């Protein structure tokens, strides 16, 4: 006989593990299925709000970053200090496992295997997966399912209308043994490289992780040699001779799906729902928020018996983050089209108001409304750059 649960969560990354932990703490019976052995390519940056909202202990932070450097196609550099705080860095290999262990400690049942399909009989959904240890098909009966199985989600493609149509970039990075400060590498600074030679439509990065570092790039275009671009990025940073620990690649979605649920017994979360921020590619915070709102939606359905509450996951997420996603998407559309536009974007980053508003919004995950005149000034400068009124390499 299949085991029976209130909720089965498919995928044990930050989104799925968060949803499983939240539901288990509410006293729900939860199974968490994860493939294990897969580490998502990720810069690993986590803002203070994530650390605060999700109670992340200090020992999960492998580095604290106090400066971000923007590098233009011509090599111009703009250093942006992180005032009154820091950006924490995590290593996904250990951070994701920490979240899964925490979900199990809250009461979720951890299972290792690969999702195959969902079968239904009446009001019961049966999740079928292949157990990793035995290779056998196993079955879990449940009332609700959370699909948190990442970009190009098998759950989304088979269960949610529109789940097959989602834009994405392919991200690739190399985790290397990090030296002390060498070349242009600084273990207390994140470098973001806006250069068409590295990525024609996204960016490259060098993010310190304490004893290691993530060096990588992303692109949505076919034919780009990701490994060659990353090698060039390592060379430019003076990191060519650092030993490589591991290499990883995966798709990263660029737009939230229009629908996250199937209207009866399933809701998506995290990358499966497309909640990675445009322009920045930031995903950990939004994945964990996505897991939390999916858990809230499931709890409402379990309490009331009304499947319509599954829609509340997307509504809750968009209520808080839709405006940020819209603005970041507009920035990507405006400035990632060419090196001339990327040059202008880095020039815009010289502006102190841009720096402060950007990091206040990043750290707290909300648009800053306290300085309306700064917003107006930034808007005027933005239009001037897009219209070509000011030089690309000069300060506006």
Coordinates of N, CA and C in Angstrom, one line a residue, residues 134-213:
X134 N 17.0 1.5 -4.7 CA 16.5 0.2 -5.2 C 16.3 0.2 -6.7
X135 N 16.0 1.4 -7.3 CA 15.7 1.5 -8.7 C 14.2 1.2 -8.9
X136 N 13.5 0.9 -7.9 CA 12.1 0.5 -8.0 C 11.2 1.7 -8.0
X137 N 10.0 1.6 -8.7 CA 9.0 2.6 -8.6 C 8.3 2.5 -7.2
X138 N 8.1 3.7 -6.6 CA 7.4 3.9 -5.3 C 6.3 4.8 -5.5
X139 N 5.3 4.7 -4.7 CA 4.1 5.5 -4.8 C 3.7 6.1 -3.5
X140 N 3.3 7.4 -3.6 CA 2.9 8.2 -2.4 C 1.5 8.8 -2.7
X141 N 0.5 8.4 -1.9 CA -0.8 9.0 -2.0 C -0.8 10.3 -1.2
X142 N -1.5 11.3 -1.7 CA -1.6 12.6 -1.0 C -2.8 13.4 -1.4
X143 N -3.0 14.4 -0.6 CA -4.1 15.4 -1.0 C -3.6 16.5 -1.9
X144 N -2.4 16.9 -1.7 CA -1.9 18.0 -2.5 C -0.4 17.7 -2.9
X145 N 0.0 18.4 -4.0 CA 1.4 18.2 -4.5 C 2.0 19.6 -4.7
X146 N 3.2 19.8 -4.3 CA 4.0 21.0 -4.6 C 5.1 20.6 -5.5
X147 N 5.1 21.2 -6.7 CA 6.1 21.0 -7.7 C 7.2 22.0 -7.6
X148 N 8.4 21.6 -7.0 CA 9.5 22.5 -6.8 C 10.7 21.9 -7.5
X149 N 10.6 21.3 -8.6 CA 11.6 20.5 -9.3 C 12.4 21.3 -10.3
X150 N 12.5 22.7 -10.1 CA 13.4 23.5 -10.9 C 13.0 23.9 -12.2
X151 N 13.9 24.7 -12.9 CA 13.6 25.2 -14.2 C 13.3 24.0 -15.2
X152 N 12.5 24.2 -16.2 CA 12.1 23.1 -17.1 C 11.5 22.0 -16.3
X153 N 10.7 22.4 -15.3 CA 10.1 21.4 -14.4 C 9.2 20.4 -15.1
X154 N 9.5 19.1 -14.8 CA 8.7 18.0 -15.3 C 7.3 18.1 -14.8
X155 N 7.1 18.5 -13.5 CA 5.8 18.7 -13.0 C 5.0 19.8 -13.7
X156 N 5.6 20.9 -13.9 CA 5.0 22.0 -14.6 C 4.6 21.7 -16.0
X157 N 5.5 21.0 -16.7 CA 5.2 20.6 -18.1 C 4.0 19.7 -18.2
X158 N 3.8 18.8 -17.3 CA 2.7 17.8 -17.4 C 1.4 18.2 -16.6
X159 N 1.5 19.2 -15.7 CA 0.4 19.4 -14.8 C -0.2 20.8 -14.9
X160 N 0.5 21.8 -15.3 CA 0.0 23.2 -15.3 C 0.0 23.8 -16.7
X161 N -1.2 24.4 -17.0 CA -1.3 25.1 -18.3 C -0.2 26.1 -18.5
X162 N 0.5 26.1 -19.6 CA 1.6 27.1 -19.9 C 2.9 26.7 -19.3
X163 N 2.9 25.5 -18.6 CA 4.2 25.1 -18.0 C 5.3 24.7 -18.9
X164 N 5.0 24.6 -20.2 CA 6.1 24.3 -21.1 C 6.7 25.5 -21.7
X165 N 6.0 26.7 -21.6 CA 6.5 27.9 -22.3 C 7.1 28.8 -21.2
X166 N 8.4 28.9 -21.1 CA 9.0 29.8 -20.2 C 10.4 30.1 -20.7
X167 N 10.7 31.4 -20.8 CA 12.1 31.8 -21.3 C 13.1 31.6 -20.2
X168 N 14.3 31.3 -20.6 CA 15.4 31.0 -19.7 C 16.8 31.3 -20.3
X169 N 17.7 31.4 -19.4 CA 19.1 31.5 -19.8 C 19.8 30.2 -19.3
X170 N 20.9 29.8 -20.0 CA 21.7 28.7 -19.5 C 22.8 29.3 -18.6
X171 N 22.9 28.9 -17.4 CA 23.9 29.4 -16.5 C 25.0 28.3 -16.4
X172 N 26.3 28.7 -16.4 CA 27.4 27.8 -16.2 C 28.4 28.4 -15.3
X173 N 28.9 27.7 -14.3 CA 30.0 28.2 -13.5 C 30.9 27.1 -13.1
X174 N 32.1 27.6 -12.6 CA 33.1 26.7 -12.1 C 33.4 27.1 -10.6
X175 N 33.3 26.2 -9.7 CA 33.7 26.5 -8.3 C 35.2 26.2 -8.3
X176 N 36.0 27.2 -7.9 CA 37.4 27.0 -7.8 C 37.9 27.2 -6.4
X177 N 39.1 26.7 -6.1 CA 39.8 27.0 -4.9 C 40.2 28.5 -4.9
X178 N 39.7 29.3 -4.0 CA 39.9 30.7 -4.1 C 41.3 31.1 -3.4
X179 N 42.0 31.9 -4.0 CA 43.3 32.4 -3.4 C 42.9 33.6 -2.5
X180 N 44.0 34.2 -1.9 CA 43.8 35.5 -1.3 C 43.7 36.5 -2.4
X181 N 43.7 37.8 -2.1 CA 43.6 38.8 -3.1 C 44.7 38.6 -4.1
X182 N 44.3 38.5 -5.4 CA 45.3 38.3 -6.4 C 44.7 38.8 -7.7
X183 N 45.6 39.4 -8.6 CA 45.0 40.0 -9.8 C 44.0 41.0 -9.5
X184 N 42.8 40.9 -10.1 CA 41.7 41.8 -9.8 C 40.7 41.1 -8.8
X185 N 41.1 39.9 -8.3 CA 40.2 39.2 -7.4 C 40.3 39.7 -6.0
X186 N 39.2 40.0 -5.4 CA 39.1 40.4 -4.0 C 38.1 39.6 -3.2
X187 N 38.5 38.8 -2.2 CA 37.7 37.9 -1.5 C 36.5 38.6 -0.7
X188 N 36.5 39.9 -0.7 CA 35.4 40.6 0.0 C 34.5 41.4 -1.0
X189 N 34.7 41.1 -2.3 CA 33.9 41.8 -3.4 C 33.4 40.9 -4.4
X190 N 32.1 41.2 -4.8 CA 31.5 40.5 -5.9 C 31.7 41.3 -7.2
X191 N 32.2 40.6 -8.3 CA 32.4 41.3 -9.6 C 31.3 40.8 -10.5
X192 N 30.7 41.8 -11.2 CA 29.6 41.5 -12.2 C 30.1 42.1 -13.5
X193 N 30.3 41.3 -14.5 CA 30.9 41.7 -15.8 C 29.9 41.8 -16.9
X194 N 29.6 43.0 -17.3 CA 28.7 43.3 -18.4 C 29.5 43.4 -19.7
X195 N 29.8 42.4 -20.4 CA 30.6 42.4 -21.6 C 30.1 41.3 -22.6
X196 N 29.8 41.8 -23.8 CA 29.3 40.8 -24.8 C 30.3 39.7 -25.1
X197 N 31.6 39.9 -24.9 CA 32.6 38.9 -25.1 C 32.4 37.7 -24.1
X198 N 31.9 38.0 -23.0 CA 31.6 37.0 -21.9 C 30.2 36.5 -22.1
X199 N 29.2 37.4 -22.2 CA 27.8 37.0 -22.4 C 27.2 38.0 -23.3
X200 N 26.6 37.6 -24.4 CA 26.0 38.6 -25.3 C 24.6 39.1 -24.9
X201 N 24.1 38.5 -23.9 CA 22.7 38.9 -23.5 C 22.5 38.8 -22.0
X202 N 23.5 38.5 -21.2 CA 23.3 38.5 -19.7 C 24.6 39.0 -19.1
X203 N 25.3 38.3 -18.2 CA 26.5 38.8 -17.6 C 27.3 37.7 -17.1
X204 N 28.6 38.0 -16.7 CA 29.5 37.1 -16.1 C 29.7 37.5 -14.6
X205 N 30.2 36.6 -13.8 CA 30.3 36.9 -12.4 C 31.5 36.2 -11.8
X206 N 32.1 36.9 -10.8 CA 33.1 36.3 -9.9 C 32.7 36.6 -8.5
X207 N 32.2 35.5 -7.8 CA 31.6 35.7 -6.5 C 32.4 34.9 -5.4
X208 N 33.0 35.5 -4.5 CA 33.8 34.8 -3.4 C 32.9 33.9 -2.5
X209 N 33.4 32.7 -2.2 CA 32.7 31.8 -1.3 C 33.6 31.4 -0.1
X210 N 34.4 32.3 0.4 CA 35.3 32.0 1.4 C 36.5 31.2 0.9
X211 N 36.6 29.9 1.2 CA 37.7 29.1 0.7 C 37.6 28.8 -0.8
X212 N 36.4 29.0 -1.4 CA 36.2 28.8 -2.8 C 35.6 30.0 -3.5
X213 N 35.4 30.0 -4.8 CA 34.7 31.1 -5.5 C 33.9 30.5 -6.6

